[in-house]
Amino acid sequence: MVQAWYMDDDHSDQRNEHHKNPPHFVPLEELLKLTGVEYFKLNVPTLDTDGVLDKIKKDRGYTYEDELVCSKESLPNYEEKLKIFYTEHLHTDEEIRLITEGSGYFDVRDKNDQWIRVHVVPGDLLVLPSGIYHRFTLDNNNFIRARRLFVGEPIWTAHNRPSDDMECRQKYVKNLESGKFVTV
Ligand SMILES: CSCCC(=O)/C(O)=C/O
Ligand SMILES: [Fe+2]
């Protein structure tokens, strides 16, 4: 089950949990309000037969799907890629990841620019909105398998911080401030 918490200010090994002392967990509804990050729980063994993923794809127009495995053995330019993933950045489109094996951390900035760490495990589908500053790291298990979904032809370009003048960033900030990211 996904868990999210505010990170400490310690810059030691990125693969550690980095809880505050005492830990400050963030419930999923709060995560949505504070960041716009959406979450779905899926059942990995029946992913391709139960229709749940198909419905999400249809409802949200996700027409592209592929798979990314992050491990020393299977990811070309492993060290370099992990550095890129862990450099704070944003994208012009949603970043949608469904974890099918392994685990890792997506770190996302909240509306007060504080890091929230989201620990993802199999069955977790995260949607990071366009324009959110974020980063990704493996945890101490050093392995994750994820499906990447996209609307149309994928654009994976990462725009490193600062990218505050980008249209997608300005739109994201406006949405966050106007309370667009809430459940009804
Ligand atoms: C588990 S997916 C790897 C991380 C990634 O694809 C990305 O774009 C991070 O921002
Ligand atoms: Fe990203």
PDB file of C-alpha atoms and ligand atoms in Angstrom:
ATOM      1  CA  MET A   1       0.000   0.000   0.000  1.00  0.00           C
ATOM      2  CA  VAL A   2       1.292   3.422  -0.942  1.00  0.00           C
ATOM      3  CA  GLN A   3       2.498   5.632   1.897  1.00  0.00           C
ATOM      4  CA  ALA A   4       3.501   9.275   1.772  1.00  0.00           C
ATOM      5  CA  TRP A   5       5.398  11.430   4.278  1.00  0.00           C
ATOM      6  CA  TYR A   6       7.261  14.715   4.616  1.00  0.00           C
ATOM      7  CA  MET A   7      11.013  14.308   4.176  1.00  0.00           C
ATOM      8  CA  ASP A   8      13.731  15.317   6.596  1.00  0.00           C
ATOM      9  CA  ASP A   9      16.496  17.727   5.544  1.00  0.00           C
ATOM     10  CA  ASP A  10      19.229  15.103   5.601  1.00  0.00           C
ATOM     11  CA  HIS A  11      21.104  14.718   2.310  1.00  0.00           C
ATOM     12  CA  SER A  12      22.486  11.239   3.028  1.00  0.00           C
ATOM     13  CA  ASP A  13      21.674   8.176   0.841  1.00  0.00           C
ATOM     14  CA  GLN A  14      18.637   9.003  -1.322  1.00  0.00           C
ATOM     15  CA  ARG A  15      17.474   5.368  -1.100  1.00  0.00           C
ATOM     16  CA  ASN A  16      16.741   5.679   2.627  1.00  0.00           C
ATOM     17  CA  GLU A  17      13.269   6.580   3.908  1.00  0.00           C
ATOM     18  CA  HIS A  18      14.135  10.086   5.129  1.00  0.00           C
ATOM     19  CA  HIS A  19      11.327  10.404   7.649  1.00  0.00           C
ATOM     20  CA  LYS A  20      11.102  13.459   9.856  1.00  0.00           C
ATOM     21  CA  ASN A  21      11.450  12.860  13.600  1.00  0.00           C
ATOM     22  CA  PRO A  22       8.694  12.155  14.569  1.00  0.00           C
ATOM     23  CA  PRO A  23       7.380  10.923  11.202  1.00  0.00           C
ATOM     24  CA  HIS A  24       4.792  13.152   9.490  1.00  0.00           C
ATOM     25  CA  PHE A  25       2.616  11.012   7.219  1.00  0.00           C
ATOM     26  CA  VAL A  26       0.408  12.507   4.488  1.00  0.00           C
ATOM     27  CA  PRO A  27      -2.992  10.852   3.832  1.00  0.00           C
ATOM     28  CA  LEU A  28      -3.864  10.414   0.147  1.00  0.00           C
ATOM     29  CA  GLU A  29      -6.660  13.043   0.164  1.00  0.00           C
ATOM     30  CA  GLU A  30      -4.143  15.517   1.575  1.00  0.00           C
ATOM     31  CA  LEU A  31      -1.599  14.518  -1.059  1.00  0.00           C
ATOM     32  CA  LEU A  32      -4.139  15.436  -3.744  1.00  0.00           C
ATOM     33  CA  LYS A  33      -4.907  18.817  -2.144  1.00  0.00           C
ATOM     34  CA  LEU A  34      -1.286  19.664  -1.432  1.00  0.00           C
ATOM     35  CA  THR A  35       0.186  18.574  -4.775  1.00  0.00           C
ATOM     36  CA  GLY A  36      -2.473  17.496  -7.281  1.00  0.00           C
ATOM     37  CA  VAL A  37      -1.013  13.972  -7.348  1.00  0.00           C
ATOM     38  CA  GLU A  38      -3.717  11.364  -7.978  1.00  0.00           C
ATOM     39  CA  TYR A  39      -3.611   7.755  -6.846  1.00  0.00           C
ATOM     40  CA  PHE A  40      -5.336   4.524  -7.921  1.00  0.00           C
ATOM     41  CA  LYS A  41      -4.937   1.064  -6.397  1.00  0.00           C
ATOM     42  CA  LEU A  42      -4.954  -1.835  -8.893  1.00  0.00           C
ATOM     43  CA  ASN A  43      -4.658  -5.585  -8.559  1.00  0.00           C
ATOM     44  CA  VAL A  44      -1.511  -6.637 -10.405  1.00  0.00           C
ATOM     45  CA  PRO A  45      -2.367 -10.349 -11.030  1.00  0.00           C
ATOM     46  CA  THR A  46      -5.592  -9.371 -12.844  1.00  0.00           C
ATOM     47  CA  LEU A  47      -4.403  -6.124 -14.454  1.00  0.00           C
ATOM     48  CA  ASP A  48      -4.998  -7.284 -17.999  1.00  0.00           C
ATOM     49  CA  THR A  49      -8.310  -9.052 -17.385  1.00  0.00           C
ATOM     50  CA  ASP A  50     -10.327  -7.217 -14.702  1.00  0.00           C
ATOM     51  CA  GLY A  51     -11.046  -4.099 -16.804  1.00  0.00           C
ATOM     52  CA  VAL A  52      -9.989  -1.598 -14.109  1.00  0.00           C
ATOM     53  CA  LEU A  53      -6.873  -0.380 -15.911  1.00  0.00           C
ATOM     54  CA  ASP A  54      -8.742  -0.416 -19.232  1.00  0.00           C
ATOM     55  CA  LYS A  55     -11.412   1.874 -17.760  1.00  0.00           C
ATOM     56  CA  ILE A  56      -8.828   4.333 -16.391  1.00  0.00           C
ATOM     57  CA  LYS A  57      -7.094   4.382 -19.783  1.00  0.00           C
ATOM     58  CA  LYS A  58     -10.380   4.949 -21.605  1.00  0.00           C
ATOM     59  CA  ASP A  59     -11.686   7.606 -19.202  1.00  0.00           C
ATOM     60  CA  ARG A  60      -8.443   9.569 -19.272  1.00  0.00           C
ATOM     61  CA  GLY A  61      -7.398   9.025 -22.879  1.00  0.00           C
ATOM     62  CA  TYR A  62      -4.220   7.099 -22.123  1.00  0.00           C
ATOM     63  CA  THR A  63      -3.507   5.573 -25.530  1.00  0.00           C
ATOM     64  CA  TYR A  64       0.206   4.801 -25.079  1.00  0.00           C
ATOM     65  CA  GLU A  65       1.677   2.165 -22.749  1.00  0.00           C
ATOM     66  CA  ASP A  66       5.133   0.683 -22.311  1.00  0.00           C
ATOM     67  CA  GLU A  67       7.227  -0.791 -19.524  1.00  0.00           C
ATOM     68  CA  LEU A  68      10.346   0.464 -17.801  1.00  0.00           C
ATOM     69  CA  VAL A  69      12.525  -1.700 -15.582  1.00  0.00           C
ATOM     70  CA  CYS A  70      15.024   0.125 -13.375  1.00  0.00           C
ATOM     71  CA  SER A  71      17.798  -2.152 -12.207  1.00  0.00           C
ATOM     72  CA  LYS A  72      21.533  -2.350 -12.777  1.00  0.00           C
ATOM     73  CA  GLU A  73      21.046  -5.338 -15.077  1.00  0.00           C
ATOM     74  CA  SER A  74      18.270  -4.047 -17.303  1.00  0.00           C
ATOM     75  CA  LEU A  75      18.492  -0.250 -17.550  1.00  0.00           C
ATOM     76  CA  PRO A  76      21.045   1.012 -20.083  1.00  0.00           C
ATOM     77  CA  ASN A  77      23.238   3.798 -18.615  1.00  0.00           C
ATOM     78  CA  TYR A  78      21.836   2.911 -15.191  1.00  0.00           C
ATOM     79  CA  GLU A  79      23.847   5.369 -13.044  1.00  0.00           C
ATOM     80  CA  GLU A  80      23.332   8.263 -15.442  1.00  0.00           C
ATOM     81  CA  LYS A  81      19.582   7.588 -15.744  1.00  0.00           C
ATOM     82  CA  LEU A  82      19.161   7.410 -11.983  1.00  0.00           C
ATOM     83  CA  LYS A  83      20.919  10.762 -11.650  1.00  0.00           C
ATOM     84  CA  ILE A  84      18.568  12.272 -14.227  1.00  0.00           C
ATOM     85  CA  PHE A  85      15.520  10.805 -12.451  1.00  0.00           C
ATOM     86  CA  TYR A  86      16.673  12.242  -9.096  1.00  0.00           C
ATOM     87  CA  THR A  87      17.328  15.736 -10.419  1.00  0.00           C
ATOM     88  CA  GLU A  88      14.336  17.931  -9.593  1.00  0.00           C
ATOM     89  CA  HIS A  89      12.346  18.508 -12.780  1.00  0.00           C
ATOM     90  CA  LEU A  90       8.923  18.889 -14.366  1.00  0.00           C
ATOM     91  CA  HIS A  91       7.220  17.708 -17.571  1.00  0.00           C
ATOM     92  CA  THR A  92       4.811  19.405 -19.959  1.00  0.00           C
ATOM     93  CA  ASP A  93       2.450  16.415 -19.588  1.00  0.00           C
ATOM     94  CA  GLU A  94       1.240  14.127 -16.806  1.00  0.00           C
ATOM     95  CA  GLU A  95       3.710  11.501 -15.564  1.00  0.00           C
ATOM     96  CA  ILE A  96       1.709   8.302 -15.113  1.00  0.00           C
ATOM     97  CA  ARG A  97       3.337   5.241 -13.577  1.00  0.00           C
ATOM     98  CA  LEU A  98       1.798   1.910 -12.592  1.00  0.00           C
ATOM     99  CA  ILE A  99       4.117  -0.217 -10.473  1.00  0.00           C
ATOM    100  CA  THR A 100       3.933  -3.942 -11.215  1.00  0.00           C
ATOM    101  CA  GLU A 101       7.018  -5.192  -9.353  1.00  0.00           C
ATOM    102  CA  GLY A 102       9.550  -3.803  -6.885  1.00  0.00           C
ATOM    103  CA  SER A 103       9.353  -0.384  -5.255  1.00  0.00           C
ATOM    104  CA  GLY A 104      10.738   3.135  -5.212  1.00  0.00           C
ATOM    105  CA  TYR A 105      10.148   6.725  -4.173  1.00  0.00           C
ATOM    106  CA  PHE A 106       8.535   9.564  -6.073  1.00  0.00           C
ATOM    107  CA  ASP A 107       9.324  12.846  -4.296  1.00  0.00           C
ATOM    108  CA  VAL A 108       6.932  15.687  -5.041  1.00  0.00           C
ATOM    109  CA  ARG A 109       6.954  19.332  -3.924  1.00  0.00           C
ATOM    110  CA  ASP A 110       3.863  20.429  -1.985  1.00  0.00           C
ATOM    111  CA  LYS A 111       2.233  23.882  -2.297  1.00  0.00           C
ATOM    112  CA  ASN A 112       4.721  25.240   0.264  1.00  0.00           C
ATOM    113  CA  ASP A 113       7.667  23.804  -1.684  1.00  0.00           C
ATOM    114  CA  GLN A 114       8.314  21.036   0.864  1.00  0.00           C
ATOM    115  CA  TRP A 115       9.260  17.522  -0.294  1.00  0.00           C
ATOM    116  CA  ILE A 116       6.698  14.768   0.183  1.00  0.00           C
ATOM    117  CA  ARG A 117       8.069  11.266  -0.414  1.00  0.00           C
ATOM    118  CA  VAL A 118       5.636   8.735  -1.929  1.00  0.00           C
ATOM    119  CA  HIS A 119       6.652   5.104  -1.498  1.00  0.00           C
ATOM    120  CA  VAL A 120       5.213   3.101  -4.371  1.00  0.00           C
ATOM    121  CA  VAL A 121       4.771  -0.673  -4.437  1.00  0.00           C
ATOM    122  CA  PRO A 122       3.029  -3.123  -6.825  1.00  0.00           C
ATOM    123  CA  GLY A 123      -0.510  -2.072  -7.720  1.00  0.00           C
ATOM    124  CA  ASP A 124       0.101   1.658  -7.152  1.00  0.00           C
ATOM    125  CA  LEU A 125      -0.794   3.918 -10.060  1.00  0.00           C
ATOM    126  CA  LEU A 126       0.351   7.518  -9.613  1.00  0.00           C
ATOM    127  CA  VAL A 127      -0.559  10.454 -11.796  1.00  0.00           C
ATOM    128  CA  LEU A 128       1.770  13.426 -11.383  1.00  0.00           C
ATOM    129  CA  PRO A 129       0.201  16.531 -12.926  1.00  0.00           C
ATOM    130  CA  SER A 130       1.909  18.462 -15.679  1.00  0.00           C
ATOM    131  CA  GLY A 131       4.101  21.209 -14.199  1.00  0.00           C
ATOM    132  CA  ILE A 132       4.758  19.655 -10.767  1.00  0.00           C
ATOM    133  CA  TYR A 133       8.379  19.632  -9.566  1.00  0.00           C
ATOM    134  CA  HIS A 134       9.368  16.067  -8.683  1.00  0.00           C
ATOM    135  CA  ARG A 135      12.090  13.410  -8.781  1.00  0.00           C
ATOM    136  CA  PHE A 136      12.375   9.618  -8.528  1.00  0.00           C
ATOM    137  CA  THR A 137      14.739   7.224  -6.812  1.00  0.00           C
ATOM    138  CA  LEU A 138      14.933   3.514  -6.247  1.00  0.00           C
ATOM    139  CA  ASP A 139      14.716   2.473  -2.599  1.00  0.00           C
ATOM    140  CA  ASN A 140      17.048  -0.001  -0.915  1.00  0.00           C
ATOM    141  CA  ASN A 141      15.619  -2.910  -2.954  1.00  0.00           C
ATOM    142  CA  ASN A 142      17.193  -1.429  -6.102  1.00  0.00           C
ATOM    143  CA  PHE A 143      14.486  -2.716  -8.416  1.00  0.00           C
ATOM    144  CA  ILE A 144      11.259  -1.424  -9.907  1.00  0.00           C
ATOM    145  CA  ARG A 145       9.131  -2.444 -12.878  1.00  0.00           C
ATOM    146  CA  ALA A 146       6.594   0.159 -14.001  1.00  0.00           C
ATOM    147  CA  ARG A 147       4.166   0.687 -16.842  1.00  0.00           C
ATOM    148  CA  ARG A 148       4.293   4.167 -18.346  1.00  0.00           C
ATOM    149  CA  LEU A 149       1.038   5.536 -19.711  1.00  0.00           C
ATOM    150  CA  PHE A 150       0.577   8.590 -21.895  1.00  0.00           C
ATOM    151  CA  VAL A 151      -2.003  10.500 -23.925  1.00  0.00           C
ATOM    152  CA  GLY A 152      -0.815  10.165 -27.528  1.00  0.00           C
ATOM    153  CA  GLU A 153       2.845  10.156 -28.574  1.00  0.00           C
ATOM    154  CA  PRO A 154       4.962  10.215 -25.410  1.00  0.00           C
ATOM    155  CA  ILE A 155       7.217  13.139 -24.544  1.00  0.00           C
ATOM    156  CA  TRP A 156       9.644  12.214 -21.775  1.00  0.00           C
ATOM    157  CA  THR A 157      11.644  15.459 -21.734  1.00  0.00           C
ATOM    158  CA  ALA A 158      12.554  16.523 -18.198  1.00  0.00           C
ATOM    159  CA  HIS A 159      12.841  20.271 -17.607  1.00  0.00           C
ATOM    160  CA  ASN A 160      15.072  20.817 -14.619  1.00  0.00           C
ATOM    161  CA  ARG A 161      14.272  23.349 -11.942  1.00  0.00           C
ATOM    162  CA  PRO A 162      14.106  26.312 -12.352  1.00  0.00           C
ATOM    163  CA  SER A 163      11.419  26.173 -15.064  1.00  0.00           C
ATOM    164  CA  ASP A 164       9.036  28.594 -13.407  1.00  0.00           C
ATOM    165  CA  ASP A 165       8.300  30.544 -16.584  1.00  0.00           C
ATOM    166  CA  MET A 166       6.978  27.525 -18.476  1.00  0.00           C
ATOM    167  CA  GLU A 167       3.287  27.679 -19.302  1.00  0.00           C
ATOM    168  CA  CYS A 168       2.584  24.245 -17.776  1.00  0.00           C
ATOM    169  CA  ARG A 169       4.233  25.337 -14.516  1.00  0.00           C
ATOM    170  CA  GLN A 170       2.226  28.540 -14.304  1.00  0.00           C
ATOM    171  CA  LYS A 171      -0.979  26.661 -15.029  1.00  0.00           C
ATOM    172  CA  TYR A 172      -0.136  24.070 -12.371  1.00  0.00           C
ATOM    173  CA  VAL A 173       0.540  26.740  -9.726  1.00  0.00           C
ATOM    174  CA  LYS A 174      -2.735  28.485 -10.569  1.00  0.00           C
ATOM    175  CA  ASN A 175      -4.660  25.197 -10.308  1.00  0.00           C
ATOM    176  CA  LEU A 176      -3.061  24.430  -6.940  1.00  0.00           C
ATOM    177  CA  GLU A 177      -3.810  27.889  -5.565  1.00  0.00           C
ATOM    178  CA  SER A 178      -7.424  27.884  -6.774  1.00  0.00           C
ATOM    179  CA  GLY A 179      -8.116  24.536  -5.085  1.00  0.00           C
ATOM    180  CA  LYS A 180      -8.731  22.646  -8.329  1.00  0.00           C
ATOM    181  CA  PHE A 181      -7.173  19.474  -6.950  1.00  0.00           C
ATOM    182  CA  VAL A 182      -9.864  18.278  -4.569  1.00  0.00           C
ATOM    183  CA  THR A 183     -12.267  15.356  -4.583  1.00  0.00           C
ATOM    184  CA  VAL A 184     -15.956  16.200  -4.734  1.00  0.00           C
TER     185      VAL A 184
HETATM  186  C1  LIG B   1       9.619   4.054 -12.075  1.00  0.00           C
HETATM  187  S1  LIG B   1       9.555   5.094 -13.426  1.00  0.00           S
HETATM  188  C2  LIG B   1      11.168   5.850 -13.463  1.00  0.00           C
HETATM  189  C3  LIG B   1      11.156   7.301 -13.205  1.00  0.00           C
HETATM  190  C4  LIG B   1      10.639   8.061 -14.373  1.00  0.00           C
HETATM  191  O1  LIG B   1      10.282   7.527 -15.389  1.00  0.00           O
HETATM  192  C5  LIG B   1      10.563   9.495 -14.281  1.00  0.00           C
HETATM  193  O2  LIG B   1      10.186  10.143 -15.381  1.00  0.00           O
HETATM  194  C6  LIG B   1      10.795  10.194 -13.175  1.00  0.00           C
HETATM  195  O3  LIG B   1      10.523  11.492 -13.124  1.00  0.00           O
HETATM  196 FE    FE B   2       9.654  12.922 -14.216  1.00  0.00          FE
END
